[in-house]
Amino acid sequence: EDKVVQSPLSLVVHEGDTVTLNCSYEVTNFRSLLWYKQEKKAPTFLFMLTSSGIEKKSGRLSSILDKKELSSILNITATQTGDSAIYLCAVYSGGGADGLTFGKGTHLIIQP
Amino acid sequence: NAGVMQNPRHLVRRRGQEARLRCSPVKGHSHVYWYRQLPEEGLKFMVYLQKENIIDESGMPKERFSAEFPKEGPSILRIQQVVRGDSAAYFCASSPLDREAGELFFGEGSRLTVL
């Protein structure tokens, strides 16, 4: 059974701090890894990673995939209160119905 | 707004009543997926539909739950005789036909509370 594990499950930091969120996976047919940000509404797409070692960047957020270690990290620098959300990692294996296995998410809280 | 539209956003039902959740996919998307999210849990796949077809419902409870995606109109997730354990956020997502890399577009969810 495909598995995605995120850590930590929750994290509280102060505004301005840098955070690193982790995602590790065990899937039979890896095709891509996706990060979503979920506030009190729709999960919104952040990054899709398919190749190892290539960093994807969007403003203060960046992410990288390590296929050897079967993991990915999501970095957020100079955090702001608006970064408070649940960050979901999902791995797409293309198999099965939706092909996506989601982790439980990391609940990030940024305190002013 | 051309995104995935779900309604209602919030729904309160008493035990034994029926809940109907609707989802209109992104225009041009032919695949719809329903997920359930319990507090502090990840998104759990329920059912995958194309127009007029259920492709996979392996994640959906066999009893009381049903889904459809008619030729015209939104996809509907129907929960009959709701119980307290059905209280959750139900998310719909859609994708285009050529979903090679796996990205899904999510709606804002319907939060069901069963009293």
PDB file of C-alpha atoms in Angstrom:
ATOM      1  CA  GLU A   1       0.000   0.000   0.000  1.00  0.00           C
ATOM      2  CA  ASP A   2       1.324   3.429  -0.952  1.00  0.00           C
ATOM      3  CA  LYS A   3       2.206   5.617   1.999  1.00  0.00           C
ATOM      4  CA  VAL A   4       3.046   9.298   2.497  1.00  0.00           C
ATOM      5  CA  VAL A   5       4.284  10.539   5.870  1.00  0.00           C
ATOM      6  CA  GLN A   6       4.642  14.182   6.733  1.00  0.00           C
ATOM      7  CA  SER A   7       6.504  15.678   9.656  1.00  0.00           C
ATOM      8  CA  PRO A   8       6.093  17.454  11.876  1.00  0.00           C
ATOM      9  CA  LEU A   9       2.326  17.127  12.186  1.00  0.00           C
ATOM     10  CA  SER A  10       2.167  20.592  13.671  1.00  0.00           C
ATOM     11  CA  LEU A  11       4.564  23.450  14.075  1.00  0.00           C
ATOM     12  CA  VAL A  12       4.334  26.836  15.783  1.00  0.00           C
ATOM     13  CA  VAL A  13       6.913  29.499  14.963  1.00  0.00           C
ATOM     14  CA  HIS A  14       7.218  33.255  15.104  1.00  0.00           C
ATOM     15  CA  GLU A  15       6.895  35.610  12.195  1.00  0.00           C
ATOM     16  CA  GLY A  16      10.185  35.933  10.378  1.00  0.00           C
ATOM     17  CA  ASP A  17      11.386  32.429  11.185  1.00  0.00           C
ATOM     18  CA  THR A  18      12.307  29.918   8.505  1.00  0.00           C
ATOM     19  CA  VAL A  19      10.547  26.562   8.511  1.00  0.00           C
ATOM     20  CA  THR A  20      11.222  23.243   6.819  1.00  0.00           C
ATOM     21  CA  LEU A  21       8.438  20.747   6.303  1.00  0.00           C
ATOM     22  CA  ASN A  22       9.185  17.141   5.477  1.00  0.00           C
ATOM     23  CA  CYS A  23       7.472  14.550   3.344  1.00  0.00           C
ATOM     24  CA  SER A  24       8.600  10.968   2.867  1.00  0.00           C
ATOM     25  CA  TYR A  25       6.920   8.366   0.724  1.00  0.00           C
ATOM     26  CA  GLU A  26       6.745   4.726  -0.206  1.00  0.00           C
ATOM     27  CA  VAL A  27       4.955   4.152  -3.496  1.00  0.00           C
ATOM     28  CA  THR A  28       5.183   1.457  -6.093  1.00  0.00           C
ATOM     29  CA  ASN A  29       5.290   3.651  -9.174  1.00  0.00           C
ATOM     30  CA  PHE A  30       6.389   7.201  -8.429  1.00  0.00           C
ATOM     31  CA  ARG A  31       5.568   9.816 -11.051  1.00  0.00           C
ATOM     32  CA  SER A  32       5.447  13.108  -9.181  1.00  0.00           C
ATOM     33  CA  LEU A  33       5.193  14.695  -5.768  1.00  0.00           C
ATOM     34  CA  LEU A  34       2.872  17.613  -5.141  1.00  0.00           C
ATOM     35  CA  TRP A  35       2.602  20.162  -2.382  1.00  0.00           C
ATOM     36  CA  TYR A  36      -0.665  21.898  -1.566  1.00  0.00           C
ATOM     37  CA  LYS A  37      -1.488  24.674   0.885  1.00  0.00           C
ATOM     38  CA  GLN A  38      -4.810  24.331   2.631  1.00  0.00           C
ATOM     39  CA  GLU A  39      -6.261  27.247   4.515  1.00  0.00           C
ATOM     40  CA  LYS A  40      -9.908  27.283   5.486  1.00  0.00           C
ATOM     41  CA  LYS A  41     -10.867  26.603   1.923  1.00  0.00           C
ATOM     42  CA  ALA A  42      -9.660  24.753  -1.152  1.00  0.00           C
ATOM     43  CA  PRO A  43      -6.233  23.163  -1.125  1.00  0.00           C
ATOM     44  CA  THR A  44      -4.236  25.303  -3.500  1.00  0.00           C
ATOM     45  CA  PHE A  45      -1.461  23.911  -5.607  1.00  0.00           C
ATOM     46  CA  LEU A  46       2.083  25.002  -4.721  1.00  0.00           C
ATOM     47  CA  PHE A  47       4.604  22.777  -6.452  1.00  0.00           C
ATOM     48  CA  MET A  48       4.928  19.677  -8.520  1.00  0.00           C
ATOM     49  CA  LEU A  49       8.259  17.849  -8.421  1.00  0.00           C
ATOM     50  CA  THR A  50       9.282  15.097 -10.743  1.00  0.00           C
ATOM     51  CA  SER A  51      13.066  15.280 -10.890  1.00  0.00           C
ATOM     52  CA  SER A  52      15.469  14.810  -8.052  1.00  0.00           C
ATOM     53  CA  GLY A  53      17.660  17.701  -6.958  1.00  0.00           C
ATOM     54  CA  ILE A  54      15.934  20.464  -8.881  1.00  0.00           C
ATOM     55  CA  GLU A  55      14.615  23.169  -6.603  1.00  0.00           C
ATOM     56  CA  LYS A  56      11.285  24.768  -7.385  1.00  0.00           C
ATOM     57  CA  LYS A  57      10.822  28.280  -6.060  1.00  0.00           C
ATOM     58  CA  SER A  58       7.921  30.643  -5.674  1.00  0.00           C
ATOM     59  CA  GLY A  59       8.631  33.764  -3.660  1.00  0.00           C
ATOM     60  CA  ARG A  60       9.543  32.731  -0.134  1.00  0.00           C
ATOM     61  CA  LEU A  61       8.587  29.117  -0.735  1.00  0.00           C
ATOM     62  CA  SER A  62      10.833  26.499  -2.240  1.00  0.00           C
ATOM     63  CA  SER A  63      10.797  22.753  -2.514  1.00  0.00           C
ATOM     64  CA  ILE A  64      13.124  19.994  -3.580  1.00  0.00           C
ATOM     65  CA  LEU A  65      12.775  16.291  -4.200  1.00  0.00           C
ATOM     66  CA  ASP A  66      15.255  13.583  -3.255  1.00  0.00           C
ATOM     67  CA  LYS A  67      14.300  10.388  -5.058  1.00  0.00           C
ATOM     68  CA  LYS A  68      17.142   8.469  -3.477  1.00  0.00           C
ATOM     69  CA  GLU A  69      15.856   9.266  -0.007  1.00  0.00           C
ATOM     70  CA  LEU A  70      12.221   9.067  -1.149  1.00  0.00           C
ATOM     71  CA  SER A  71      11.508  12.437   0.365  1.00  0.00           C
ATOM     72  CA  SER A  72      10.858  16.083  -0.250  1.00  0.00           C
ATOM     73  CA  ILE A  73      11.140  19.250   1.798  1.00  0.00           C
ATOM     74  CA  LEU A  74       9.176  22.456   1.622  1.00  0.00           C
ATOM     75  CA  ASN A  75      10.972  25.549   2.892  1.00  0.00           C
ATOM     76  CA  ILE A  76       9.356  28.808   3.830  1.00  0.00           C
ATOM     77  CA  THR A  77      11.647  31.727   4.646  1.00  0.00           C
ATOM     78  CA  ALA A  78      10.725  34.952   6.468  1.00  0.00           C
ATOM     79  CA  THR A  79       7.391  33.477   7.479  1.00  0.00           C
ATOM     80  CA  GLN A  80       4.320  35.672   7.731  1.00  0.00           C
ATOM     81  CA  THR A  81       1.019  35.101   9.541  1.00  0.00           C
ATOM     82  CA  GLY A  82      -0.577  34.498   6.149  1.00  0.00           C
ATOM     83  CA  ASP A  83       1.561  31.381   5.804  1.00  0.00           C
ATOM     84  CA  SER A  84      -0.445  29.739   8.579  1.00  0.00           C
ATOM     85  CA  ALA A  85      -2.141  26.758   6.970  1.00  0.00           C
ATOM     86  CA  ILE A  86      -2.056  23.008   6.605  1.00  0.00           C
ATOM     87  CA  TYR A  87       0.550  21.967   4.059  1.00  0.00           C
ATOM     88  CA  LEU A  88      -0.329  18.762   2.263  1.00  0.00           C
ATOM     89  CA  CYS A  89       2.085  16.519   0.452  1.00  0.00           C
ATOM     90  CA  ALA A  90       0.779  14.051  -2.112  1.00  0.00           C
ATOM     91  CA  VAL A  91       2.476  11.546  -4.318  1.00  0.00           C
ATOM     92  CA  TYR A  92       1.094  10.690  -7.719  1.00  0.00           C
ATOM     93  CA  SER A  93       1.714   7.157  -8.837  1.00  0.00           C
ATOM     94  CA  GLY A  94      -0.691   7.157 -11.723  1.00  0.00           C
ATOM     95  CA  GLY A  95      -2.151   3.887 -10.613  1.00  0.00           C
ATOM     96  CA  GLY A  96      -5.493   3.263  -9.034  1.00  0.00           C
ATOM     97  CA  ALA A  97      -8.420   5.565  -9.277  1.00  0.00           C
ATOM     98  CA  ASP A  98      -6.997   8.949  -8.521  1.00  0.00           C
ATOM     99  CA  GLY A  99      -3.370   7.856  -8.305  1.00  0.00           C
ATOM    100  CA  LEU A 100      -2.772  10.254  -5.438  1.00  0.00           C
ATOM    101  CA  THR A 101      -1.778   9.379  -1.909  1.00  0.00           C
ATOM    102  CA  PHE A 102      -1.963  12.250   0.541  1.00  0.00           C
ATOM    103  CA  GLY A 103      -0.084  12.689   3.769  1.00  0.00           C
ATOM    104  CA  LYS A 104      -1.905  13.888   6.867  1.00  0.00           C
ATOM    105  CA  GLY A 105      -0.462  17.359   6.460  1.00  0.00           C
ATOM    106  CA  THR A 106       1.631  19.669   8.588  1.00  0.00           C
ATOM    107  CA  HIS A 107      -0.361  22.257  10.489  1.00  0.00           C
ATOM    108  CA  LEU A 108       1.790  25.378  10.499  1.00  0.00           C
ATOM    109  CA  ILE A 109       0.957  28.268  12.786  1.00  0.00           C
ATOM    110  CA  ILE A 110       2.845  31.540  12.484  1.00  0.00           C
ATOM    111  CA  GLN A 111       2.588  33.729  15.557  1.00  0.00           C
ATOM    112  CA  PRO A 112       2.993  37.495  15.214  1.00  0.00           C
TER     113      PRO A 112
ATOM    114  CA  ASN B   1     -14.222  32.270 -11.358  1.00  0.00           C
ATOM    115  CA  ALA B   2     -13.453  29.239 -13.461  1.00  0.00           C
ATOM    116  CA  GLY B   3     -12.403  27.044 -10.556  1.00  0.00           C
ATOM    117  CA  VAL B   4     -14.102  24.052  -8.992  1.00  0.00           C
ATOM    118  CA  MET B   5     -17.330  25.146  -7.373  1.00  0.00           C
ATOM    119  CA  GLN B   6     -18.853  23.263  -4.487  1.00  0.00           C
ATOM    120  CA  ASN B   7     -22.072  23.869  -2.663  1.00  0.00           C
ATOM    121  CA  PRO B   8     -23.260  24.107  -0.075  1.00  0.00           C
ATOM    122  CA  ARG B   9     -20.177  25.272   1.799  1.00  0.00           C
ATOM    123  CA  HIS B  10     -21.727  24.273   5.083  1.00  0.00           C
ATOM    124  CA  LEU B  11     -24.498  21.797   5.699  1.00  0.00           C
ATOM    125  CA  VAL B  12     -26.068  20.756   8.971  1.00  0.00           C
ATOM    126  CA  ARG B  13     -28.157  17.616   9.123  1.00  0.00           C
ATOM    127  CA  ARG B  14     -29.772  15.583  11.872  1.00  0.00           C
ATOM    128  CA  ARG B  15     -29.079  11.887  12.143  1.00  0.00           C
ATOM    129  CA  GLY B  16     -31.112   9.947   9.624  1.00  0.00           C
ATOM    130  CA  GLN B  17     -31.485  12.785   7.121  1.00  0.00           C
ATOM    131  CA  GLU B  18     -29.947  12.925   3.670  1.00  0.00           C
ATOM    132  CA  ALA B  19     -27.049  15.122   2.594  1.00  0.00           C
ATOM    133  CA  ARG B  20     -26.465  16.152  -1.000  1.00  0.00           C
ATOM    134  CA  LEU B  21     -23.225  17.814  -1.955  1.00  0.00           C
ATOM    135  CA  ARG B  22     -22.690  19.324  -5.370  1.00  0.00           C
ATOM    136  CA  CYS B  23     -19.569  19.927  -7.389  1.00  0.00           C
ATOM    137  CA  SER B  24     -19.090  21.720 -10.699  1.00  0.00           C
ATOM    138  CA  PRO B  25     -15.634  21.007 -12.116  1.00  0.00           C
ATOM    139  CA  VAL B  26     -13.360  23.436 -13.878  1.00  0.00           C
ATOM    140  CA  LYS B  27     -14.791  24.140 -17.309  1.00  0.00           C
ATOM    141  CA  GLY B  28     -13.428  21.613 -19.737  1.00  0.00           C
ATOM    142  CA  HIS B  29     -12.411  19.103 -17.070  1.00  0.00           C
ATOM    143  CA  SER B  30     -13.927  15.707 -17.558  1.00  0.00           C
ATOM    144  CA  HIS B  31     -12.776  13.965 -14.391  1.00  0.00           C
ATOM    145  CA  VAL B  32     -14.163  14.522 -10.925  1.00  0.00           C
ATOM    146  CA  TYR B  33     -12.876  13.137  -7.648  1.00  0.00           C
ATOM    147  CA  TRP B  34     -14.425  13.257  -4.213  1.00  0.00           C
ATOM    148  CA  TYR B  35     -12.355  13.224  -1.033  1.00  0.00           C
ATOM    149  CA  ARG B  36     -13.261  13.204   2.632  1.00  0.00           C
ATOM    150  CA  GLN B  37     -11.177  14.932   5.242  1.00  0.00           C
ATOM    151  CA  LEU B  38     -11.613  14.264   8.924  1.00  0.00           C
ATOM    152  CA  PRO B  39     -10.052  16.579  11.517  1.00  0.00           C
ATOM    153  CA  GLU B  40      -6.280  16.171  11.634  1.00  0.00           C
ATOM    154  CA  GLU B  41      -6.388  13.636   8.828  1.00  0.00           C
ATOM    155  CA  GLY B  42      -5.232  13.809   5.249  1.00  0.00           C
ATOM    156  CA  LEU B  43      -7.528  13.763   2.282  1.00  0.00           C
ATOM    157  CA  LYS B  44      -8.976  10.298   1.715  1.00  0.00           C
ATOM    158  CA  PHE B  45     -10.068   9.324  -1.750  1.00  0.00           C
ATOM    159  CA  MET B  46     -13.691   8.288  -2.078  1.00  0.00           C
ATOM    160  CA  VAL B  47     -14.741   8.094  -5.697  1.00  0.00           C
ATOM    161  CA  TYR B  48     -13.589   8.981  -9.195  1.00  0.00           C
ATOM    162  CA  LEU B  49     -16.074   9.785 -11.927  1.00  0.00           C
ATOM    163  CA  GLN B  50     -16.181  10.787 -15.527  1.00  0.00           C
ATOM    164  CA  LYS B  51     -19.332  12.012 -17.218  1.00  0.00           C
ATOM    165  CA  GLU B  52     -22.060   9.391 -16.693  1.00  0.00           C
ATOM    166  CA  ASN B  53     -19.540   6.861 -15.411  1.00  0.00           C
ATOM    167  CA  ILE B  54     -18.223   5.823 -12.047  1.00  0.00           C
ATOM    168  CA  ILE B  55     -14.648   4.796 -12.716  1.00  0.00           C
ATOM    169  CA  ASP B  56     -13.638   3.802  -9.221  1.00  0.00           C
ATOM    170  CA  GLU B  57     -15.567   3.962  -5.978  1.00  0.00           C
ATOM    171  CA  SER B  58     -13.197   1.890  -3.909  1.00  0.00           C
ATOM    172  CA  GLY B  59     -12.843   4.584  -1.262  1.00  0.00           C
ATOM    173  CA  MET B  60     -16.539   5.082  -0.723  1.00  0.00           C
ATOM    174  CA  PRO B  61     -18.505   3.199   1.961  1.00  0.00           C
ATOM    175  CA  LYS B  62     -20.699   0.572   0.350  1.00  0.00           C
ATOM    176  CA  GLU B  63     -23.827   1.638   2.173  1.00  0.00           C
ATOM    177  CA  ARG B  64     -25.568   4.995   2.311  1.00  0.00           C
ATOM    178  CA  PHE B  65     -23.065   6.737   0.005  1.00  0.00           C
ATOM    179  CA  SER B  66     -23.522   7.250  -3.713  1.00  0.00           C
ATOM    180  CA  ALA B  67     -22.111   9.562  -6.350  1.00  0.00           C
ATOM    181  CA  GLU B  68     -23.014  10.575  -9.846  1.00  0.00           C
ATOM    182  CA  PHE B  69     -21.734  12.859 -12.572  1.00  0.00           C
ATOM    183  CA  PRO B  70     -24.542  13.269 -15.093  1.00  0.00           C
ATOM    184  CA  LYS B  71     -24.140  14.362 -18.675  1.00  0.00           C
ATOM    185  CA  GLU B  72     -25.520  17.765 -17.733  1.00  0.00           C
ATOM    186  CA  GLY B  73     -25.085  19.430 -14.389  1.00  0.00           C
ATOM    187  CA  PRO B  74     -22.801  19.028 -11.427  1.00  0.00           C
ATOM    188  CA  SER B  75     -21.463  15.922  -9.793  1.00  0.00           C
ATOM    189  CA  ILE B  76     -23.419  14.953  -6.691  1.00  0.00           C
ATOM    190  CA  LEU B  77     -22.269  13.092  -3.618  1.00  0.00           C
ATOM    191  CA  ARG B  78     -25.251  11.751  -1.731  1.00  0.00           C
ATOM    192  CA  ILE B  79     -25.196  10.472   1.808  1.00  0.00           C
ATOM    193  CA  GLN B  80     -28.383   8.832   3.010  1.00  0.00           C
ATOM    194  CA  GLN B  81     -29.377   8.378   6.648  1.00  0.00           C
ATOM    195  CA  VAL B  82     -26.428  10.367   7.893  1.00  0.00           C
ATOM    196  CA  VAL B  83     -24.712   9.453  11.156  1.00  0.00           C
ATOM    197  CA  ARG B  84     -22.449  11.534  13.368  1.00  0.00           C
ATOM    198  CA  GLY B  85     -19.384   9.855  11.917  1.00  0.00           C
ATOM    199  CA  ASP B  86     -20.194  11.350   8.528  1.00  0.00           C
ATOM    200  CA  SER B  87     -19.334  14.799   9.867  1.00  0.00           C
ATOM    201  CA  ALA B  88     -16.342  15.880   7.826  1.00  0.00           C
ATOM    202  CA  ALA B  89     -15.197  18.169   5.064  1.00  0.00           C
ATOM    203  CA  TYR B  90     -15.922  16.772   1.617  1.00  0.00           C
ATOM    204  CA  PHE B  91     -13.720  18.065  -1.157  1.00  0.00           C
ATOM    205  CA  CYS B  92     -14.247  17.749  -4.839  1.00  0.00           C
ATOM    206  CA  ALA B  93     -11.417  17.999  -7.336  1.00  0.00           C
ATOM    207  CA  SER B  94     -11.276  17.946 -11.085  1.00  0.00           C
ATOM    208  CA  SER B  95      -8.668  17.300 -13.685  1.00  0.00           C
ATOM    209  CA  PRO B  96      -8.399  17.440 -17.427  1.00  0.00           C
ATOM    210  CA  LEU B  97      -8.222  14.302 -19.497  1.00  0.00           C
ATOM    211  CA  ASP B  98      -4.464  14.396 -19.875  1.00  0.00           C
ATOM    212  CA  ARG B  99      -3.550  14.353 -16.234  1.00  0.00           C
ATOM    213  CA  GLU B 100      -0.041  13.136 -16.677  1.00  0.00           C
ATOM    214  CA  ALA B 101       1.601  14.599 -13.633  1.00  0.00           C
ATOM    215  CA  GLY B 102      -1.222  14.311 -11.210  1.00  0.00           C
ATOM    216  CA  GLU B 103      -2.252  17.866 -10.441  1.00  0.00           C
ATOM    217  CA  LEU B 104      -5.802  18.221  -9.256  1.00  0.00           C
ATOM    218  CA  PHE B 105      -7.818  21.391  -8.880  1.00  0.00           C
ATOM    219  CA  PHE B 106      -9.772  21.460  -5.655  1.00  0.00           C
ATOM    220  CA  GLY B 107     -12.993  23.120  -4.641  1.00  0.00           C
ATOM    221  CA  GLU B 108     -13.366  24.861  -1.310  1.00  0.00           C
ATOM    222  CA  GLY B 109     -15.114  21.924   0.246  1.00  0.00           C
ATOM    223  CA  SER B 110     -18.462  21.254   1.825  1.00  0.00           C
ATOM    224  CA  ARG B 111     -18.433  20.934   5.567  1.00  0.00           C
ATOM    225  CA  LEU B 112     -21.066  18.525   6.796  1.00  0.00           C
ATOM    226  CA  THR B 113     -22.081  18.552  10.437  1.00  0.00           C
ATOM    227  CA  VAL B 114     -24.395  15.845  11.669  1.00  0.00           C
ATOM    228  CA  LEU B 115     -26.185  16.646  14.909  1.00  0.00           C
TER     229      LEU B 115
END
